[in-house]
Amino acid sequence: MIPAWLRAAATALQFLTRLPIPGGASADPTRFEADIARALALFPLAGALIGTLTAATLWLASQLWPLPLAVLLALALEARLTGALHEDAVADLCDGFGGGRTPEDVLRIMKDSRIGAFGLLGLAFALALRAGGLIALPDAATAAVALIVSGWAARLLMLAAMLAIPPMPGRAGLGGSVASQATPHRLALALLLSLPVPLLGLWWNTQAMLLALLASALFLAWFRRLVLRRLGGSTGDCFGFAAYAGLILTTLAFAAHR
């Protein structure tokens, strides 16, 4: 019998990565809800683990190549590690919001597997901002810390978005079923369990960490209004977009106070 906390950790990693982790969420709908509910509190920690693996790749690559090339190699490995989960959400949301006029149009475009001009530009700028922010940092050690902290912040922001933005009426997808398990208690528990990560950010660069938290809060307020106005509620892509915004905002905050 797998302990509940171990199943929750496996579920969080299965949801956020493509790692072959055994013992995750049950296929039974009732047990799945319980597993994912516990896993939500571990999302920021899982994000920090993803950031740590990416940071290790960057540091090792920086021993052989200049920082810009090391950054690109690390981000490529991260995309493989996560299955480009959040990047896909960025492209879908930019396509839908850029090309759709009504909520129905937006959803139809977002479901289309093809990428359009808005999605291509949105994803390109998102990747460029993140890579550029990491390259602008003074050394590989600072870039590694930024990757770890931004991985944490991204999944915390995603969890906060699940709480702040109600699901789109009449839609019951995987994103909605996961978001329905988000509660203020689980958000607080997620912050408590992962507290050493933001403390690392505060110790390394207090101004950058505070700026990242402020920028994330402002983004969430703006994004909530945008999603409610354009869609009337959230979808899974909204949460993925919020996560990638957290990666970008935290990276740019560290680049602003390098």
PDB file of C-alpha atoms in Angstrom, residues 27-244:
ATOM      1  CA  ALA A  27      -7.782   5.840 -12.591  1.00  0.00           C
ATOM      2  CA  ASP A  28     -10.824   5.597 -10.356  1.00  0.00           C
ATOM      3  CA  PRO A  29     -12.568   9.027 -10.513  1.00  0.00           C
ATOM      4  CA  THR A  30     -13.211   9.190  -6.775  1.00  0.00           C
ATOM      5  CA  ARG A  31      -9.653   8.287  -5.828  1.00  0.00           C
ATOM      6  CA  PHE A  32      -8.278  10.546  -8.577  1.00  0.00           C
ATOM      7  CA  GLU A  33      -9.919  13.581  -6.980  1.00  0.00           C
ATOM      8  CA  ALA A  34      -8.398  12.711  -3.611  1.00  0.00           C
ATOM      9  CA  ASP A  35      -4.957  12.102  -5.131  1.00  0.00           C
ATOM     10  CA  ILE A  36      -4.908  15.328  -7.145  1.00  0.00           C
ATOM     11  CA  ALA A  37      -6.241  17.296  -4.166  1.00  0.00           C
ATOM     12  CA  ARG A  38      -3.251  16.214  -2.095  1.00  0.00           C
ATOM     13  CA  ALA A  39      -0.883  16.695  -5.033  1.00  0.00           C
ATOM     14  CA  LEU A  40      -1.821  20.367  -5.480  1.00  0.00           C
ATOM     15  CA  ALA A  41      -0.032  21.263  -2.258  1.00  0.00           C
ATOM     16  CA  LEU A  42       3.147  19.773  -3.755  1.00  0.00           C
ATOM     17  CA  PHE A  43       2.981  21.584  -7.112  1.00  0.00           C
ATOM     18  CA  PRO A  44       5.374  24.406  -6.078  1.00  0.00           C
ATOM     19  CA  LEU A  45       7.853  21.864  -4.698  1.00  0.00           C
ATOM     20  CA  ALA A  46       7.602  19.879  -7.930  1.00  0.00           C
ATOM     21  CA  GLY A  47       8.203  23.118  -9.826  1.00  0.00           C
ATOM     22  CA  ALA A  48      11.299  23.776  -7.737  1.00  0.00           C
ATOM     23  CA  LEU A  49      12.529  20.244  -8.555  1.00  0.00           C
ATOM     24  CA  ILE A  50      12.031  20.904 -12.277  1.00  0.00           C
ATOM     25  CA  GLY A  51      13.915  24.174 -11.839  1.00  0.00           C
ATOM     26  CA  THR A  52      16.705  22.374  -9.975  1.00  0.00           C
ATOM     27  CA  LEU A  53      17.162  19.821 -12.754  1.00  0.00           C
ATOM     28  CA  THR A  54      17.181  22.633 -15.314  1.00  0.00           C
ATOM     29  CA  ALA A  55      19.630  24.626 -13.185  1.00  0.00           C
ATOM     30  CA  ALA A  56      21.970  21.633 -12.887  1.00  0.00           C
ATOM     31  CA  THR A  57      21.955  21.294 -16.666  1.00  0.00           C
ATOM     32  CA  LEU A  58      22.718  24.989 -17.069  1.00  0.00           C
ATOM     33  CA  TRP A  59      25.590  24.906 -14.580  1.00  0.00           C
ATOM     34  CA  LEU A  60      27.163  21.815 -16.154  1.00  0.00           C
ATOM     35  CA  ALA A  61      26.769  23.246 -19.662  1.00  0.00           C
ATOM     36  CA  SER A  62      28.306  26.545 -18.524  1.00  0.00           C
ATOM     37  CA  GLN A  63      31.508  24.679 -17.653  1.00  0.00           C
ATOM     38  CA  LEU A  64      31.930  23.928 -21.371  1.00  0.00           C
ATOM     39  CA  TRP A  65      30.180  26.759 -23.211  1.00  0.00           C
ATOM     40  CA  PRO A  66      29.321  30.450 -22.730  1.00  0.00           C
ATOM     41  CA  LEU A  67      26.244  31.292 -20.643  1.00  0.00           C
ATOM     42  CA  PRO A  68      23.916  32.047 -23.616  1.00  0.00           C
ATOM     43  CA  LEU A  69      24.450  28.586 -25.075  1.00  0.00           C
ATOM     44  CA  ALA A  70      24.160  26.959 -21.637  1.00  0.00           C
ATOM     45  CA  VAL A  71      20.810  28.721 -21.130  1.00  0.00           C
ATOM     46  CA  LEU A  72      19.446  27.440 -24.433  1.00  0.00           C
ATOM     47  CA  LEU A  73      20.558  23.881 -23.692  1.00  0.00           C
ATOM     48  CA  ALA A  74      18.987  24.010 -20.225  1.00  0.00           C
ATOM     49  CA  LEU A  75      15.669  25.337 -21.527  1.00  0.00           C
ATOM     50  CA  ALA A  76      15.631  22.675 -24.230  1.00  0.00           C
ATOM     51  CA  LEU A  77      16.065  19.967 -21.600  1.00  0.00           C
ATOM     52  CA  GLU A  78      13.333  21.536 -19.453  1.00  0.00           C
ATOM     53  CA  ALA A  79      10.910  21.500 -22.398  1.00  0.00           C
ATOM     54  CA  ARG A  80      11.645  17.803 -22.875  1.00  0.00           C
ATOM     55  CA  LEU A  81      11.254  17.169 -19.155  1.00  0.00           C
ATOM     56  CA  THR A  82       7.838  18.848 -18.948  1.00  0.00           C
ATOM     57  CA  GLY A  83       6.593  17.856 -22.397  1.00  0.00           C
ATOM     58  CA  ALA A  84       6.396  21.597 -23.201  1.00  0.00           C
ATOM     59  CA  LEU A  85       3.180  21.598 -21.155  1.00  0.00           C
ATOM     60  CA  HIS A  86       3.150  25.311 -20.350  1.00  0.00           C
ATOM     61  CA  GLU A  87       4.621  26.395 -23.691  1.00  0.00           C
ATOM     62  CA  ASP A  88       1.717  24.662 -25.429  1.00  0.00           C
ATOM     63  CA  ALA A  89      -0.716  26.588 -23.223  1.00  0.00           C
ATOM     64  CA  VAL A  90       0.978  29.881 -24.136  1.00  0.00           C
ATOM     65  CA  ALA A  91       0.616  29.167 -27.864  1.00  0.00           C
ATOM     66  CA  ASP A  92      -3.012  28.035 -27.518  1.00  0.00           C
ATOM     67  CA  LEU A  93      -4.086  31.008 -25.409  1.00  0.00           C
ATOM     68  CA  CYS A  94      -2.347  33.560 -27.626  1.00  0.00           C
ATOM     69  CA  ASP A  95      -3.965  32.026 -30.707  1.00  0.00           C
ATOM     70  CA  GLY A  96      -7.399  31.947 -29.093  1.00  0.00           C
ATOM     71  CA  PHE A  97      -7.345  35.404 -27.556  1.00  0.00           C
ATOM     72  CA  GLY A  98      -5.662  36.909 -30.600  1.00  0.00           C
ATOM     73  CA  GLY A  99      -7.949  35.428 -33.231  1.00  0.00           C
ATOM     74  CA  GLY A 100     -11.275  34.843 -31.468  1.00  0.00           C
ATOM     75  CA  ARG A 101     -14.030  37.403 -31.009  1.00  0.00           C
ATOM     76  CA  THR A 102     -16.554  35.421 -28.962  1.00  0.00           C
ATOM     77  CA  PRO A 103     -15.904  32.850 -26.227  1.00  0.00           C
ATOM     78  CA  GLU A 104     -16.959  30.135 -28.669  1.00  0.00           C
ATOM     79  CA  ASP A 105     -14.443  31.376 -31.255  1.00  0.00           C
ATOM     80  CA  VAL A 106     -11.690  31.529 -28.650  1.00  0.00           C
ATOM     81  CA  LEU A 107     -12.341  27.959 -27.496  1.00  0.00           C
ATOM     82  CA  ARG A 108     -12.553  26.627 -31.043  1.00  0.00           C
ATOM     83  CA  ILE A 109      -9.198  28.184 -31.943  1.00  0.00           C
ATOM     84  CA  MET A 110      -7.571  27.004 -28.711  1.00  0.00           C
ATOM     85  CA  LYS A 111      -8.662  23.414 -29.414  1.00  0.00           C
ATOM     86  CA  ASP A 112      -7.117  23.492 -32.898  1.00  0.00           C
ATOM     87  CA  SER A 113      -3.828  21.578 -32.833  1.00  0.00           C
ATOM     88  CA  ARG A 114      -2.388  23.860 -35.499  1.00  0.00           C
ATOM     89  CA  ILE A 115      -0.485  26.957 -34.381  1.00  0.00           C
ATOM     90  CA  GLY A 116      -1.348  30.328 -35.875  1.00  0.00           C
ATOM     91  CA  ALA A 117       0.456  33.644 -36.132  1.00  0.00           C
ATOM     92  CA  PHE A 118      -0.632  34.851 -32.682  1.00  0.00           C
ATOM     93  CA  GLY A 119       0.409  31.589 -31.062  1.00  0.00           C
ATOM     94  CA  LEU A 120       3.753  31.533 -32.850  1.00  0.00           C
ATOM     95  CA  LEU A 121       4.555  35.134 -31.930  1.00  0.00           C
ATOM     96  CA  GLY A 122       3.353  34.724 -28.350  1.00  0.00           C
ATOM     97  CA  LEU A 123       5.429  31.609 -27.785  1.00  0.00           C
ATOM     98  CA  ALA A 124       8.485  33.105 -29.508  1.00  0.00           C
ATOM     99  CA  PHE A 125       8.368  36.256 -27.377  1.00  0.00           C
ATOM    100  CA  ALA A 126       7.733  34.236 -24.209  1.00  0.00           C
ATOM    101  CA  LEU A 127      10.765  32.022 -24.847  1.00  0.00           C
ATOM    102  CA  ALA A 128      12.892  34.999 -25.858  1.00  0.00           C
ATOM    103  CA  LEU A 129      11.995  36.969 -22.730  1.00  0.00           C
ATOM    104  CA  ARG A 130      12.831  34.053 -20.482  1.00  0.00           C
ATOM    105  CA  ALA A 131      16.057  33.126 -22.258  1.00  0.00           C
ATOM    106  CA  GLY A 132      17.065  36.777 -22.524  1.00  0.00           C
ATOM    107  CA  GLY A 133      16.447  37.333 -18.819  1.00  0.00           C
ATOM    108  CA  LEU A 134      18.633  34.361 -17.892  1.00  0.00           C
ATOM    109  CA  ILE A 135      21.382  35.427 -20.291  1.00  0.00           C
ATOM    110  CA  ALA A 136      21.327  38.935 -18.785  1.00  0.00           C
ATOM    111  CA  LEU A 137      22.245  37.565 -15.352  1.00  0.00           C
ATOM    112  CA  PRO A 138      25.865  37.999 -14.254  1.00  0.00           C
ATOM    113  CA  ASP A 139      26.838  34.333 -13.895  1.00  0.00           C
ATOM    114  CA  ALA A 140      25.644  30.740 -14.076  1.00  0.00           C
ATOM    115  CA  ALA A 141      25.111  30.527 -10.304  1.00  0.00           C
ATOM    116  CA  THR A 142      22.618  33.393 -10.322  1.00  0.00           C
ATOM    117  CA  ALA A 143      20.893  31.927 -13.375  1.00  0.00           C
ATOM    118  CA  ALA A 144      20.620  28.585 -11.554  1.00  0.00           C
ATOM    119  CA  VAL A 145      19.001  30.223  -8.534  1.00  0.00           C
ATOM    120  CA  ALA A 146      16.617  32.107 -10.825  1.00  0.00           C
ATOM    121  CA  LEU A 147      15.597  28.817 -12.470  1.00  0.00           C
ATOM    122  CA  ILE A 148      14.899  27.124  -9.140  1.00  0.00           C
ATOM    123  CA  VAL A 149      12.938  30.056  -7.728  1.00  0.00           C
ATOM    124  CA  SER A 150      11.017  30.694 -10.953  1.00  0.00           C
ATOM    125  CA  GLY A 151      10.054  27.004 -11.144  1.00  0.00           C
ATOM    126  CA  TRP A 152       8.572  27.343  -7.672  1.00  0.00           C
ATOM    127  CA  ALA A 153       6.870  30.679  -8.385  1.00  0.00           C
ATOM    128  CA  ALA A 154       5.330  29.432 -11.634  1.00  0.00           C
ATOM    129  CA  ARG A 155       3.481  26.530 -10.030  1.00  0.00           C
ATOM    130  CA  LEU A 156       2.459  28.634  -7.028  1.00  0.00           C
ATOM    131  CA  LEU A 157       1.009  31.213  -9.428  1.00  0.00           C
ATOM    132  CA  MET A 158      -0.770  28.429 -11.307  1.00  0.00           C
ATOM    133  CA  LEU A 159      -2.315  27.234  -8.045  1.00  0.00           C
ATOM    134  CA  ALA A 160      -3.326  30.795  -7.165  1.00  0.00           C
ATOM    135  CA  ALA A 161      -4.943  31.175 -10.594  1.00  0.00           C
ATOM    136  CA  MET A 162      -6.998  28.025  -9.965  1.00  0.00           C
ATOM    137  CA  LEU A 163      -8.351  29.714  -6.852  1.00  0.00           C
ATOM    138  CA  ALA A 164      -8.815  33.192  -8.292  1.00  0.00           C
ATOM    139  CA  ILE A 165     -10.466  32.378 -11.638  1.00  0.00           C
ATOM    140  CA  PRO A 166     -13.646  30.275 -11.597  1.00  0.00           C
ATOM    141  CA  PRO A 167     -13.964  27.592 -14.286  1.00  0.00           C
ATOM    142  CA  MET A 168     -15.719  28.389 -17.529  1.00  0.00           C
ATOM    143  CA  PRO A 169     -19.423  27.505 -17.233  1.00  0.00           C
ATOM    144  CA  GLY A 170     -20.426  24.266 -18.914  1.00  0.00           C
ATOM    145  CA  ARG A 171     -16.883  22.944 -19.340  1.00  0.00           C
ATOM    146  CA  ALA A 172     -15.591  19.949 -17.414  1.00  0.00           C
ATOM    147  CA  GLY A 173     -12.116  19.075 -18.659  1.00  0.00           C
ATOM    148  CA  LEU A 174      -9.028  17.859 -16.841  1.00  0.00           C
ATOM    149  CA  GLY A 175      -8.023  21.427 -15.991  1.00  0.00           C
ATOM    150  CA  GLY A 176     -11.417  22.110 -14.459  1.00  0.00           C
ATOM    151  CA  SER A 177     -11.417  18.897 -12.432  1.00  0.00           C
ATOM    152  CA  VAL A 178      -7.975  19.716 -11.054  1.00  0.00           C
ATOM    153  CA  ALA A 179      -8.828  23.360 -10.339  1.00  0.00           C
ATOM    154  CA  SER A 180     -11.971  22.350  -8.473  1.00  0.00           C
ATOM    155  CA  GLN A 181      -9.743  20.759  -5.826  1.00  0.00           C
ATOM    156  CA  ALA A 182      -7.818  23.994  -5.167  1.00  0.00           C
ATOM    157  CA  THR A 183      -8.605  25.620  -1.827  1.00  0.00           C
ATOM    158  CA  PRO A 184      -7.044  28.438   0.235  1.00  0.00           C
ATOM    159  CA  HIS A 185      -5.913  25.780   2.720  1.00  0.00           C
ATOM    160  CA  ARG A 186      -4.008  23.881   0.015  1.00  0.00           C
ATOM    161  CA  LEU A 187      -2.451  27.093  -1.276  1.00  0.00           C
ATOM    162  CA  ALA A 188      -1.269  27.947   2.241  1.00  0.00           C
ATOM    163  CA  LEU A 189       0.032  24.393   2.730  1.00  0.00           C
ATOM    164  CA  ALA A 190       1.853  24.574  -0.615  1.00  0.00           C
ATOM    165  CA  LEU A 191       3.556  27.782   0.477  1.00  0.00           C
ATOM    166  CA  LEU A 192       4.486  26.336   3.867  1.00  0.00           C
ATOM    167  CA  LEU A 193       5.917  23.101   2.446  1.00  0.00           C
ATOM    168  CA  SER A 194       7.995  24.958  -0.134  1.00  0.00           C
ATOM    169  CA  LEU A 195       9.065  27.874   2.079  1.00  0.00           C
ATOM    170  CA  PRO A 196      12.835  27.179   1.769  1.00  0.00           C
ATOM    171  CA  VAL A 197      12.647  28.035  -1.955  1.00  0.00           C
ATOM    172  CA  PRO A 198      11.445  31.653  -1.627  1.00  0.00           C
ATOM    173  CA  LEU A 199      13.777  32.041   1.339  1.00  0.00           C
ATOM    174  CA  LEU A 200      16.628  31.052  -0.989  1.00  0.00           C
ATOM    175  CA  GLY A 201      15.473  33.758  -3.393  1.00  0.00           C
ATOM    176  CA  LEU A 202      15.280  36.350  -0.614  1.00  0.00           C
ATOM    177  CA  TRP A 203      18.753  35.406   0.635  1.00  0.00           C
ATOM    178  CA  TRP A 204      20.279  35.525  -2.841  1.00  0.00           C
ATOM    179  CA  ASN A 205      18.609  38.762  -3.964  1.00  0.00           C
ATOM    180  CA  THR A 206      15.962  40.298  -1.702  1.00  0.00           C
ATOM    181  CA  GLN A 207      14.912  43.050  -4.110  1.00  0.00           C
ATOM    182  CA  ALA A 208      14.519  40.640  -7.024  1.00  0.00           C
ATOM    183  CA  MET A 209      12.448  38.210  -4.975  1.00  0.00           C
ATOM    184  CA  LEU A 210      10.117  40.907  -3.692  1.00  0.00           C
ATOM    185  CA  LEU A 211       9.739  42.328  -7.194  1.00  0.00           C
ATOM    186  CA  ALA A 212       8.900  38.862  -8.522  1.00  0.00           C
ATOM    187  CA  LEU A 213       6.172  38.384  -5.910  1.00  0.00           C
ATOM    188  CA  LEU A 214       4.705  41.824  -6.580  1.00  0.00           C
ATOM    189  CA  ALA A 215       4.772  41.319 -10.350  1.00  0.00           C
ATOM    190  CA  SER A 216       3.079  37.931  -9.984  1.00  0.00           C
ATOM    191  CA  ALA A 217       0.295  39.401  -7.831  1.00  0.00           C
ATOM    192  CA  LEU A 218      -0.302  42.226 -10.318  1.00  0.00           C
ATOM    193  CA  PHE A 219      -0.299  39.763 -13.211  1.00  0.00           C
ATOM    194  CA  LEU A 220      -2.876  37.556 -11.499  1.00  0.00           C
ATOM    195  CA  ALA A 221      -5.226  40.507 -10.923  1.00  0.00           C
ATOM    196  CA  TRP A 222      -4.906  41.565 -14.585  1.00  0.00           C
ATOM    197  CA  PHE A 223      -5.140  38.024 -15.943  1.00  0.00           C
ATOM    198  CA  ARG A 224      -8.274  37.255 -13.926  1.00  0.00           C
ATOM    199  CA  ARG A 225     -10.068  40.235 -15.433  1.00  0.00           C
ATOM    200  CA  LEU A 226      -8.895  39.325 -18.934  1.00  0.00           C
ATOM    201  CA  VAL A 227     -10.002  35.686 -18.724  1.00  0.00           C
ATOM    202  CA  LEU A 228     -13.383  36.520 -17.229  1.00  0.00           C
ATOM    203  CA  ARG A 229     -13.985  39.177 -19.888  1.00  0.00           C
ATOM    204  CA  ARG A 230     -12.937  37.025 -22.841  1.00  0.00           C
ATOM    205  CA  LEU A 231     -14.095  33.562 -21.742  1.00  0.00           C
ATOM    206  CA  GLY A 232     -16.282  33.989 -18.694  1.00  0.00           C
ATOM    207  CA  GLY A 233     -14.120  31.487 -16.806  1.00  0.00           C
ATOM    208  CA  SER A 234     -10.886  29.543 -16.870  1.00  0.00           C
ATOM    209  CA  THR A 235      -9.680  26.495 -18.792  1.00  0.00           C
ATOM    210  CA  GLY A 236      -6.603  24.308 -18.382  1.00  0.00           C
ATOM    211  CA  ASP A 237      -4.694  26.479 -20.865  1.00  0.00           C
ATOM    212  CA  CYS A 238      -5.279  29.499 -18.629  1.00  0.00           C
ATOM    213  CA  PHE A 239      -3.458  27.805 -15.778  1.00  0.00           C
ATOM    214  CA  GLY A 240      -0.591  26.735 -18.034  1.00  0.00           C
ATOM    215  CA  PHE A 241      -0.277  30.299 -19.328  1.00  0.00           C
ATOM    216  CA  ALA A 242      -0.220  31.619 -15.758  1.00  0.00           C
ATOM    217  CA  ALA A 243       2.578  29.193 -14.898  1.00  0.00           C
ATOM    218  CA  TYR A 244       4.721  30.329 -17.808  1.00  0.00           C
TER     219      TYR A 244
END
